[in-house]
PDB file of N, CA and C in Angstrom:
ATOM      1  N   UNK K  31      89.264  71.548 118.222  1.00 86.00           N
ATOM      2  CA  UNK K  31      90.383  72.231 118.862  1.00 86.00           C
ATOM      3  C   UNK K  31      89.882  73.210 119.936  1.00 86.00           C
ATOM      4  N   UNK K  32      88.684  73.358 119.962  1.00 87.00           N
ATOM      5  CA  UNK K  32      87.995  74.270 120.959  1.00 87.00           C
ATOM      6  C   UNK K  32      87.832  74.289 122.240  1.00 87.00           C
ATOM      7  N   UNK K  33      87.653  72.950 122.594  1.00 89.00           N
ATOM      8  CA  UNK K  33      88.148  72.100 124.249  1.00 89.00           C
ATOM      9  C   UNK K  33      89.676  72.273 124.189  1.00 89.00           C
ATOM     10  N   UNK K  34      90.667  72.067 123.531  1.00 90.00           N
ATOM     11  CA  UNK K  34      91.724  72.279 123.799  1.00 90.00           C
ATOM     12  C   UNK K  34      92.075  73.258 124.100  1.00 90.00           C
ATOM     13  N   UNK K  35      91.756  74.610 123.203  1.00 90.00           N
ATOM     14  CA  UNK K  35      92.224  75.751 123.306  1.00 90.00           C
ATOM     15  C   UNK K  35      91.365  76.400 124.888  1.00 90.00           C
ATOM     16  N   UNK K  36      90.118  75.569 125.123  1.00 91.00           N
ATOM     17  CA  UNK K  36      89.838  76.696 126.528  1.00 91.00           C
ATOM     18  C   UNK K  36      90.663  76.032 127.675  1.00 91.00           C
ATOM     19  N   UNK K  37      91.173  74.663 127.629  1.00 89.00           N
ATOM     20  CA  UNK K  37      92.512  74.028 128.756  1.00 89.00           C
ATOM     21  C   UNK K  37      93.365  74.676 128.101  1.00 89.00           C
ATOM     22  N   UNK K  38      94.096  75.166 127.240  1.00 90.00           N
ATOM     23  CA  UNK K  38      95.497  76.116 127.215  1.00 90.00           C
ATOM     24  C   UNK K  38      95.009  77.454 127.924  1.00 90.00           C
ATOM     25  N   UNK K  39      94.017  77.860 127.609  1.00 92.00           N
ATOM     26  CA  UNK K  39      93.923  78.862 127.858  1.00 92.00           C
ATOM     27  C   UNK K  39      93.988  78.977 129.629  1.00 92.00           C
ATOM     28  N   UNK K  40      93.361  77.863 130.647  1.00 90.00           N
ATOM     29  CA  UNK K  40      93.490  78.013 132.252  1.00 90.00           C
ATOM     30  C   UNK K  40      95.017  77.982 132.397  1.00 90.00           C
ATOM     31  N   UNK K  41      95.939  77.007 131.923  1.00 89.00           N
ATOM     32  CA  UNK K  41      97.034  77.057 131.832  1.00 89.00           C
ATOM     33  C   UNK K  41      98.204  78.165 131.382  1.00 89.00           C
ATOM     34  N   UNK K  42      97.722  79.178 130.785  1.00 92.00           N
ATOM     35  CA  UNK K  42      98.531  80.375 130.581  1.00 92.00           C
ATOM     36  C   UNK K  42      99.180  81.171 131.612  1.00 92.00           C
ATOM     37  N   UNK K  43      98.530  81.274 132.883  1.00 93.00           N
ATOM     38  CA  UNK K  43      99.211  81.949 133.557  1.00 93.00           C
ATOM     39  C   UNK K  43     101.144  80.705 134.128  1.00 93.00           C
ATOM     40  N   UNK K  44     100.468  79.597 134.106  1.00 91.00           N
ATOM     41  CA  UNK K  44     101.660  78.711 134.304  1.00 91.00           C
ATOM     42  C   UNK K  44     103.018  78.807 133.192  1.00 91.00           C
ATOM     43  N   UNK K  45     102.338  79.376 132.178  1.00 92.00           N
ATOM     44  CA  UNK K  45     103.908  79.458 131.335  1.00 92.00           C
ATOM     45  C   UNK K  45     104.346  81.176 131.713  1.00 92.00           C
ATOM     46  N   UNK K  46     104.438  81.796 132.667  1.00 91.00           N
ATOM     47  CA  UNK K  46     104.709  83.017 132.658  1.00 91.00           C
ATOM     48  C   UNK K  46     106.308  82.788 132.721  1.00 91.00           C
ATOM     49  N   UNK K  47     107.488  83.552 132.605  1.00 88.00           N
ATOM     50  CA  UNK K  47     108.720  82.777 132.539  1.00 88.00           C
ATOM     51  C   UNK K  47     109.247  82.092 131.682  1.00 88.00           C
ATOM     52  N   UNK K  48     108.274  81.654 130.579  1.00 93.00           N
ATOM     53  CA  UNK K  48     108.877  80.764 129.678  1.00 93.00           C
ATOM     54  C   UNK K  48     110.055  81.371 128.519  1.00 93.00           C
ATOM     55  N   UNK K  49     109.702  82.554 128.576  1.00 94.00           N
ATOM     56  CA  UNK K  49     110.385  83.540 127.105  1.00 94.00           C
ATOM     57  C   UNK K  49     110.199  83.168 126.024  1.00 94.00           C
ATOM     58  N   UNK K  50     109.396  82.667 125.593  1.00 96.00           N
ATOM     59  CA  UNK K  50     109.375  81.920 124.224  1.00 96.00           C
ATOM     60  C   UNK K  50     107.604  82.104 123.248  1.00 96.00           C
ATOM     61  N   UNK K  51     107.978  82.220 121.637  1.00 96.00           N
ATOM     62  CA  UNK K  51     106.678  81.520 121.668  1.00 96.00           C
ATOM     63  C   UNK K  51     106.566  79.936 121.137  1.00 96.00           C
ATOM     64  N   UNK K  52     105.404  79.370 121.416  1.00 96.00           N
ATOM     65  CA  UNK K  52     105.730  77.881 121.290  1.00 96.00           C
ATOM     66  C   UNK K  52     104.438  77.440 120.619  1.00 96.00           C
ATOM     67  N   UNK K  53     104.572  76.591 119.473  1.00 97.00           N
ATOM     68  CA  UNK K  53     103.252  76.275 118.424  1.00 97.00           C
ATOM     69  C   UNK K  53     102.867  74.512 118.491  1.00 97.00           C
ATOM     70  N   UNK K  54     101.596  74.686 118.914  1.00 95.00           N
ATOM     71  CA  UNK K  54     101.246  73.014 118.721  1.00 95.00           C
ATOM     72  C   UNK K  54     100.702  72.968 117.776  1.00 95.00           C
ATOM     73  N   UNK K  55     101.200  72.215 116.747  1.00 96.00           N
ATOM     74  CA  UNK K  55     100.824  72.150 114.905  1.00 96.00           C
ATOM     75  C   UNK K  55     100.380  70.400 115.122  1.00 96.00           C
ATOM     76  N   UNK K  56      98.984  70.586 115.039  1.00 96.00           N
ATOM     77  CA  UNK K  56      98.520  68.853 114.852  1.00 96.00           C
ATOM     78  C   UNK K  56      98.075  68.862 113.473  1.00 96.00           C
ATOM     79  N   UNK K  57      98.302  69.535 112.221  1.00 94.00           N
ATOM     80  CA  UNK K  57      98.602  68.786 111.263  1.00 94.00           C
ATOM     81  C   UNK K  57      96.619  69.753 110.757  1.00 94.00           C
ATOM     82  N   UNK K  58      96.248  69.085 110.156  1.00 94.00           N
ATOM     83  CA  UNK K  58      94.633  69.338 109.411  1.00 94.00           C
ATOM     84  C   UNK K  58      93.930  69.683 110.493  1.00 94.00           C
ATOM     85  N   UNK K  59      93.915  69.449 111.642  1.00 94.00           N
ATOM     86  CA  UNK K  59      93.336  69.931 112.869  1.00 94.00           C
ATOM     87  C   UNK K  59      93.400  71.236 113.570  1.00 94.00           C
ATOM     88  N   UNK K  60      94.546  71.461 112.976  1.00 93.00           N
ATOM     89  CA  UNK K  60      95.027  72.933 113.272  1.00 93.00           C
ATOM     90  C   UNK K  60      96.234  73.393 114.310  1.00 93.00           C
ATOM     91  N   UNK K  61      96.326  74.832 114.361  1.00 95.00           N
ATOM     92  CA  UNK K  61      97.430  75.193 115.641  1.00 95.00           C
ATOM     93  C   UNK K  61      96.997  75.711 116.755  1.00 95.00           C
ATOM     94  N   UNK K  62      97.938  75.828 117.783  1.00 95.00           N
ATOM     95  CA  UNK K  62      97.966  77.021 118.473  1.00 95.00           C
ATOM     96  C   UNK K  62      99.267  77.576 118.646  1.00 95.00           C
ATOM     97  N   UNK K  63      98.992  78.714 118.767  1.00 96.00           N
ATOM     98  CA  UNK K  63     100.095  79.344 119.107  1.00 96.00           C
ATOM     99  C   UNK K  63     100.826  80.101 120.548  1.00 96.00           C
ATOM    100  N   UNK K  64     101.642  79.916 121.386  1.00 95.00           N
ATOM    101  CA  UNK K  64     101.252  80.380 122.608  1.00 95.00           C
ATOM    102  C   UNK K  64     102.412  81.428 122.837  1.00 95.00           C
ATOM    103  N   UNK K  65     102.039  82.790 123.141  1.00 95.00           N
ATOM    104  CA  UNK K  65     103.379  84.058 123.102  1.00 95.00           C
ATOM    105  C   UNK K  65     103.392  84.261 124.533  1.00 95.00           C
ATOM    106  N   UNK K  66     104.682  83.455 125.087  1.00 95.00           N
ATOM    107  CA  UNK K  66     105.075  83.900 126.133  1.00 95.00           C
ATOM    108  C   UNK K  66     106.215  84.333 126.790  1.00 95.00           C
ATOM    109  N   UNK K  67     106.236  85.711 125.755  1.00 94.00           N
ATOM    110  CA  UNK K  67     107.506  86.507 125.713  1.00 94.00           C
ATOM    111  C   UNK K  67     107.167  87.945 126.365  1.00 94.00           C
ATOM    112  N   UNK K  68     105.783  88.319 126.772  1.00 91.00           N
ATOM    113  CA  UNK K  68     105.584  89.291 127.813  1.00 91.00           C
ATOM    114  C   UNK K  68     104.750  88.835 129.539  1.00 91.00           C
ATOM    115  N   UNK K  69     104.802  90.011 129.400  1.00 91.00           N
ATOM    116  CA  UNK K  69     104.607  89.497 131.479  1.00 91.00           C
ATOM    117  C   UNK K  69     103.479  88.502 131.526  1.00 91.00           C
ATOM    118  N   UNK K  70     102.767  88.668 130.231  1.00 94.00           N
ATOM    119  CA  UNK K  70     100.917  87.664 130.374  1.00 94.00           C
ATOM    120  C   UNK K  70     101.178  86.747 128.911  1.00 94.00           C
ATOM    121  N   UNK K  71     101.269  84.947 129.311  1.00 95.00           N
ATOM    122  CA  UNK K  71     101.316  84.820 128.030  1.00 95.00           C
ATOM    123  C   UNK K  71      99.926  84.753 127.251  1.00 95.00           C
ATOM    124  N   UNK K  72      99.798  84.572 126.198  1.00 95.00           N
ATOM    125  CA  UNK K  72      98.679  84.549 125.387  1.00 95.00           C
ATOM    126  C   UNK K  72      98.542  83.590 124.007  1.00 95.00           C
ATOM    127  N   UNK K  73      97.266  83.557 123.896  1.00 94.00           N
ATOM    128  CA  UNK K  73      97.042  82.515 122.653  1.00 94.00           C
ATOM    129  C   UNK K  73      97.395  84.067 121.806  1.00 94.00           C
ATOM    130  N   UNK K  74      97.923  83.103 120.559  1.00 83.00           N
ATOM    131  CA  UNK K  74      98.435  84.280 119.330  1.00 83.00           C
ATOM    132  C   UNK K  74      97.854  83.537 117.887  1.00 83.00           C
ATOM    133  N   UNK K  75      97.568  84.669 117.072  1.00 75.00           N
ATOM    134  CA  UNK K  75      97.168  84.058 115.694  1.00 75.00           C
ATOM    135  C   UNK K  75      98.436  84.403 114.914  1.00 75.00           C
ATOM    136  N   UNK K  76      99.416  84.262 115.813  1.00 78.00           N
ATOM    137  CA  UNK K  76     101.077  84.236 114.533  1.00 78.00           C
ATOM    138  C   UNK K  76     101.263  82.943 113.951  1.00 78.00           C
ATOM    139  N   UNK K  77     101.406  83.021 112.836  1.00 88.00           N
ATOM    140  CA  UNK K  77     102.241  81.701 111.865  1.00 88.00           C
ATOM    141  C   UNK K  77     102.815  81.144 112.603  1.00 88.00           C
ATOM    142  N   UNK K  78     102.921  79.680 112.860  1.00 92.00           N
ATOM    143  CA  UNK K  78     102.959  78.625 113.972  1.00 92.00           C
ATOM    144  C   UNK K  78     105.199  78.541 113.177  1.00 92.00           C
ATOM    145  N   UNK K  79     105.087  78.819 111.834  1.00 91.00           N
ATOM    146  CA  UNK K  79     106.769  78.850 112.010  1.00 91.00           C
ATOM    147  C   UNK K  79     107.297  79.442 112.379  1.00 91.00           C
ATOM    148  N   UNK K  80     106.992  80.642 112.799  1.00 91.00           N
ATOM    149  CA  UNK K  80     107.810  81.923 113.716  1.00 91.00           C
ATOM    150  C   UNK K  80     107.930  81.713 114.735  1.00 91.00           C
ATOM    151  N   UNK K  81     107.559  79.908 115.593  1.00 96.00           N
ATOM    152  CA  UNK K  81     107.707  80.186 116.771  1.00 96.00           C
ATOM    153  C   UNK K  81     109.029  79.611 117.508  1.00 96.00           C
ATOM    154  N   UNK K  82     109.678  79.833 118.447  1.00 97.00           N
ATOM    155  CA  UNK K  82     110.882  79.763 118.775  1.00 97.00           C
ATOM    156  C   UNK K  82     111.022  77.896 119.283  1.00 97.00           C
ATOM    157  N   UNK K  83     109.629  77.065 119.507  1.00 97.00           N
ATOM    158  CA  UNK K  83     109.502  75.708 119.321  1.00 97.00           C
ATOM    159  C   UNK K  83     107.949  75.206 118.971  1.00 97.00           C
ATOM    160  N   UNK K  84     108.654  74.128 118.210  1.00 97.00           N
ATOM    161  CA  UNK K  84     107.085  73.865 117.649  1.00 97.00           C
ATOM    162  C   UNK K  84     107.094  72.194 117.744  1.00 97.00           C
ATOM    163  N   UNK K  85     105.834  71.868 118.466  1.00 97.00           N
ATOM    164  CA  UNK K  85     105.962  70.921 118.960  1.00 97.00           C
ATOM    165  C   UNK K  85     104.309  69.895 117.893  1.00 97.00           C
ATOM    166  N   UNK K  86     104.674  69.231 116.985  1.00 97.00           N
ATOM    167  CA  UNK K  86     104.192  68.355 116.199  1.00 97.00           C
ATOM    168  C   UNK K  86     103.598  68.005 117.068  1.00 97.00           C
ATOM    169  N   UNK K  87     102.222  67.366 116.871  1.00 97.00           N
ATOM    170  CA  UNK K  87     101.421  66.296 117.847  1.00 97.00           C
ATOM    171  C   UNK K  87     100.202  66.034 117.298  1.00 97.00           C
ATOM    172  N   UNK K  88      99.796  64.779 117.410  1.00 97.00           N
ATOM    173  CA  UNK K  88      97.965  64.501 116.656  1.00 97.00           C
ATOM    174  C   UNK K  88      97.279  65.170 117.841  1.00 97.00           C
ATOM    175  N   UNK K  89      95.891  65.818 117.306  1.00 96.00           N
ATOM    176  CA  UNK K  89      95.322  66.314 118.688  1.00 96.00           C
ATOM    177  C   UNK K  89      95.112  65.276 119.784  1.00 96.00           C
ATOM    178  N   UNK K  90      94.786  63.935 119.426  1.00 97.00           N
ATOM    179  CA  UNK K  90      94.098  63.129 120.576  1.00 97.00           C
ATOM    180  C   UNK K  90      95.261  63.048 121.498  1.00 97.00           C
ATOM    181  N   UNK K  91      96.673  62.813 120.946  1.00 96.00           N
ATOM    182  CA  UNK K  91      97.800  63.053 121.544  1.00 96.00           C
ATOM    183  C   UNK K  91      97.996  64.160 122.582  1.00 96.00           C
ATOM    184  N   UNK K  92      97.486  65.561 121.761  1.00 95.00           N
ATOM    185  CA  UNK K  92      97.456  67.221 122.698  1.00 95.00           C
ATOM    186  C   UNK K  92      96.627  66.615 123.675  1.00 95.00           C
ATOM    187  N   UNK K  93      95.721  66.193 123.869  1.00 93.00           N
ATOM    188  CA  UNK K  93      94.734  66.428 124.687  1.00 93.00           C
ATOM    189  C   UNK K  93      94.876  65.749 125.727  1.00 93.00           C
ATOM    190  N   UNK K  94      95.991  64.490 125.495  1.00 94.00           N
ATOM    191  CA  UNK K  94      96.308  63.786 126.801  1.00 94.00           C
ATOM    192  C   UNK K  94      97.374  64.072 127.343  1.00 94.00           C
ATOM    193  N   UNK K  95      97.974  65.199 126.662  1.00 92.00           N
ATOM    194  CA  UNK K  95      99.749  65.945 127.105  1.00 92.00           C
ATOM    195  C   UNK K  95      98.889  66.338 128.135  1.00 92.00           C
ATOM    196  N   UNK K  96      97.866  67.727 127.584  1.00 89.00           N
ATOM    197  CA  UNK K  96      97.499  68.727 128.309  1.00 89.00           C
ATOM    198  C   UNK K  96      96.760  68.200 129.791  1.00 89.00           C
ATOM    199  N   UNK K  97      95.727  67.213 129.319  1.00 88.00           N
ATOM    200  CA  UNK K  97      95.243  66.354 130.482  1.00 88.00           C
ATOM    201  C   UNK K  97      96.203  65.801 131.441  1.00 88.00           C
ATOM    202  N   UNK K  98      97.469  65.796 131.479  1.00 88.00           N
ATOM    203  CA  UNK K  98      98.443  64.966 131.794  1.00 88.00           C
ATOM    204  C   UNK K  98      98.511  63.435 131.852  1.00 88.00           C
ATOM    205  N   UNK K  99      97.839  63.145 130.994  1.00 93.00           N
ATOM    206  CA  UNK K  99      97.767  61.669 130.858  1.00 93.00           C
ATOM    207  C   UNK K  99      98.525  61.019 129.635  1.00 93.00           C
ATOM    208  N   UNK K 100      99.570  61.955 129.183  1.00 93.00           N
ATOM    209  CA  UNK K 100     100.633  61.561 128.441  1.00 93.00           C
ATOM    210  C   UNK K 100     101.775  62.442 128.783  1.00 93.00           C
ATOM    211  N   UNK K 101     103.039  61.586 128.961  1.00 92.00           N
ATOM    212  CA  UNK K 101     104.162  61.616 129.796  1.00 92.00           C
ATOM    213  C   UNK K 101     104.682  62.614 128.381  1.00 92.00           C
ATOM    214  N   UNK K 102     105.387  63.805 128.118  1.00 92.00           N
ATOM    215  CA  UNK K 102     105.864  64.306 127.063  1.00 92.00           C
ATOM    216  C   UNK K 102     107.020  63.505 126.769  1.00 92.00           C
ATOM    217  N   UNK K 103     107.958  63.661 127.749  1.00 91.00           N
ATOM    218  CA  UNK K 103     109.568  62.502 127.243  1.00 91.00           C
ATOM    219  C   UNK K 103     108.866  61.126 126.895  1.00 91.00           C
ATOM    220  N   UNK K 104     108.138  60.481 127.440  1.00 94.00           N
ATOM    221  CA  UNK K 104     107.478  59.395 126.688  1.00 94.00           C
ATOM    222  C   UNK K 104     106.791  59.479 125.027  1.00 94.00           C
ATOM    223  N   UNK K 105     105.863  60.725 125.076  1.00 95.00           N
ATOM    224  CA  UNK K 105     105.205  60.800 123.286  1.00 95.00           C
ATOM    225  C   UNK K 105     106.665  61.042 122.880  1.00 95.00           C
ATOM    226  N   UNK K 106     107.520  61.903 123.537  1.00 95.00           N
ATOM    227  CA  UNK K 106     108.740  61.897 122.234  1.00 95.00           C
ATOM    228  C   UNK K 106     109.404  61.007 121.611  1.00 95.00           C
ATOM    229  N   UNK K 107     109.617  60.154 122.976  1.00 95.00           N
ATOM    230  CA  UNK K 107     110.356  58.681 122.511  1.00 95.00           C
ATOM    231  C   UNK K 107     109.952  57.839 121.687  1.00 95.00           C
ATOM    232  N   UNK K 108     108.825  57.998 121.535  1.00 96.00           N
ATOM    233  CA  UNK K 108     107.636  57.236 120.920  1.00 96.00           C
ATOM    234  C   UNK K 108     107.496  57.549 119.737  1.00 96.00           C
ATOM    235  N   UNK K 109     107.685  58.463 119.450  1.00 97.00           N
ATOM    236  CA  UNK K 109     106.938  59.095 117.965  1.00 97.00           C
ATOM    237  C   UNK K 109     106.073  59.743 118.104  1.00 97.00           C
ATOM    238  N   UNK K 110     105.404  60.018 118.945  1.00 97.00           N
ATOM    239  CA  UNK K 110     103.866  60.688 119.138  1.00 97.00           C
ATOM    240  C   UNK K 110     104.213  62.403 119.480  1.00 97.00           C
ATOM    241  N   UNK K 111     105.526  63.262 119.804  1.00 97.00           N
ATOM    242  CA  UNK K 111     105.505  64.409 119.504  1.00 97.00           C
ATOM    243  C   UNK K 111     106.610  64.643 119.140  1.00 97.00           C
ATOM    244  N   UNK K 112     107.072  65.219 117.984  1.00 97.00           N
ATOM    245  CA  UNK K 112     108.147  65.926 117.669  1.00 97.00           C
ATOM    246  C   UNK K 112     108.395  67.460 117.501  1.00 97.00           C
ATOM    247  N   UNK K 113     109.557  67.468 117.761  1.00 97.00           N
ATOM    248  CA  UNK K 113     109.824  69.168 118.238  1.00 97.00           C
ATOM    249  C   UNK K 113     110.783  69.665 116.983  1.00 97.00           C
ATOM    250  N   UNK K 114     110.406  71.171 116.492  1.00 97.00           N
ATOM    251  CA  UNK K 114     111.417  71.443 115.813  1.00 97.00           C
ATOM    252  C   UNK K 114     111.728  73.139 116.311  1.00 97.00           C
ATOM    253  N   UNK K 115     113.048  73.242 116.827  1.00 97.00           N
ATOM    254  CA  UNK K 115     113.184  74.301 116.942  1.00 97.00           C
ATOM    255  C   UNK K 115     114.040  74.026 118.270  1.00 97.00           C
ATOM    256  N   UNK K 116     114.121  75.203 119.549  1.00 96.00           N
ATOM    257  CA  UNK K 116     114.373  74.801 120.418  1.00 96.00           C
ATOM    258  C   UNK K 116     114.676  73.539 121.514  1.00 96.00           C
ATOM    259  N   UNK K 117     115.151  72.631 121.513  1.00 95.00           N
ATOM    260  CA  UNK K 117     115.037  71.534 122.714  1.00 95.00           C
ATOM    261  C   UNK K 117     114.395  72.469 124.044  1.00 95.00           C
ATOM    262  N   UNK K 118     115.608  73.684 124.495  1.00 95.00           N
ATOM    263  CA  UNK K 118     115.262  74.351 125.348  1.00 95.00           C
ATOM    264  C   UNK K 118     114.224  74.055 126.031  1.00 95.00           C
ATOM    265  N   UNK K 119     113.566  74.615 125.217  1.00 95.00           N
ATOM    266  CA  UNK K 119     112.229  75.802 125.278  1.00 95.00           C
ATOM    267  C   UNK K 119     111.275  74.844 125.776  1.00 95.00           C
ATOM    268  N   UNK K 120     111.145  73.372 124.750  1.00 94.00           N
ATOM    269  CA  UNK K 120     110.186  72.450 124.894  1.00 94.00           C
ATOM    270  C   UNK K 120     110.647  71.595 126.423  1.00 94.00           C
ATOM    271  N   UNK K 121     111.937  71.692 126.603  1.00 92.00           N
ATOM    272  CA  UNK K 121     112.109  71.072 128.139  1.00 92.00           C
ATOM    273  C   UNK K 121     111.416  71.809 128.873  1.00 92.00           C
ATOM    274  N   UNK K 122     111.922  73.444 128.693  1.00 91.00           N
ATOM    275  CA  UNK K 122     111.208  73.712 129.997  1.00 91.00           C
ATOM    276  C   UNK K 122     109.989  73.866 129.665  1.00 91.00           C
ATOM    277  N   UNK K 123     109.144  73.939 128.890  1.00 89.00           N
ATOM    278  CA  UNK K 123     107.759  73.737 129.001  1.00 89.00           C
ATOM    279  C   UNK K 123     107.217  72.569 129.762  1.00 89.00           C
ATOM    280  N   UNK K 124     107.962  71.231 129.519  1.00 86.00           N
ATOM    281  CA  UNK K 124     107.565  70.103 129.607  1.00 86.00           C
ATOM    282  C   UNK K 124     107.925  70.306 131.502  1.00 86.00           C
ATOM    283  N   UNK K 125     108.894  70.808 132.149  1.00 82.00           N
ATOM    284  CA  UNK K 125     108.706  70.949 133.311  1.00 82.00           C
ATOM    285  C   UNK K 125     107.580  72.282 133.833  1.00 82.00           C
ATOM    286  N   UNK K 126     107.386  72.665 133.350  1.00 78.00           N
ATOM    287  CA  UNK K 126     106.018  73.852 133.449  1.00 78.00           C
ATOM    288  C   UNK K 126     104.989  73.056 133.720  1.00 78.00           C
ATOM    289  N   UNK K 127     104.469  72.330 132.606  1.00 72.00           N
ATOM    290  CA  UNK K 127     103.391  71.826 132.952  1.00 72.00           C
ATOM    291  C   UNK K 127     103.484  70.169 133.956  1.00 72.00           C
ATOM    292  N   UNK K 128     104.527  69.435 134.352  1.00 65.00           N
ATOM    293  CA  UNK K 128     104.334  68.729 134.853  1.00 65.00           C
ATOM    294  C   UNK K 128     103.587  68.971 136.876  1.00 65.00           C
TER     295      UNK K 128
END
């Protein structure tokens, strides 16, 4: 999760605006958590259920969201990410990072 977390991490300033926090839970692999409910968002060590969307995903899956080499409305359709919490939140993320 360590390559992942240093690509979330270049990507933080891009969710500024988002209002939300938002948790990628891949299951035995682990989370992240991302709080971007003040002016700077940030990786957070909050309980991935407190977050306002939480977006299910296998890591090999994360890694090709984040890479952009997986379409998000596509893993959803698919089975490959599910969201619980917000739709919102995860749309506009999903236009954030496109």
């Amino acid at each position: 999760m360590d390559d992942i977390l240093e690509t979330v991490k270049e990507k933080l300033p891009q969710l500024r605006g988002l209002n939300a926090v938002v948790a990628f839970d891949c299951g035995d692999d682990g989370h992240i958590v991302i709080d971007a409910t003040g002016d700077e968002p940030e990786i957070s060590d909050d309980d991935p259920s407190d977050a306002d969307c939480i977006l299910k995903i296998k890591k090999a899956n994360l890694e090709k969201l984040i890479a952009g080499k997986l379409d998000p409305m596509l893993a959803f359709t698919m089975g490959k990410l599910k969201i619980k919490g917000s739709m919102g939140v995860a749309a506009k993320l999903s236009s954030i990072l496109d």
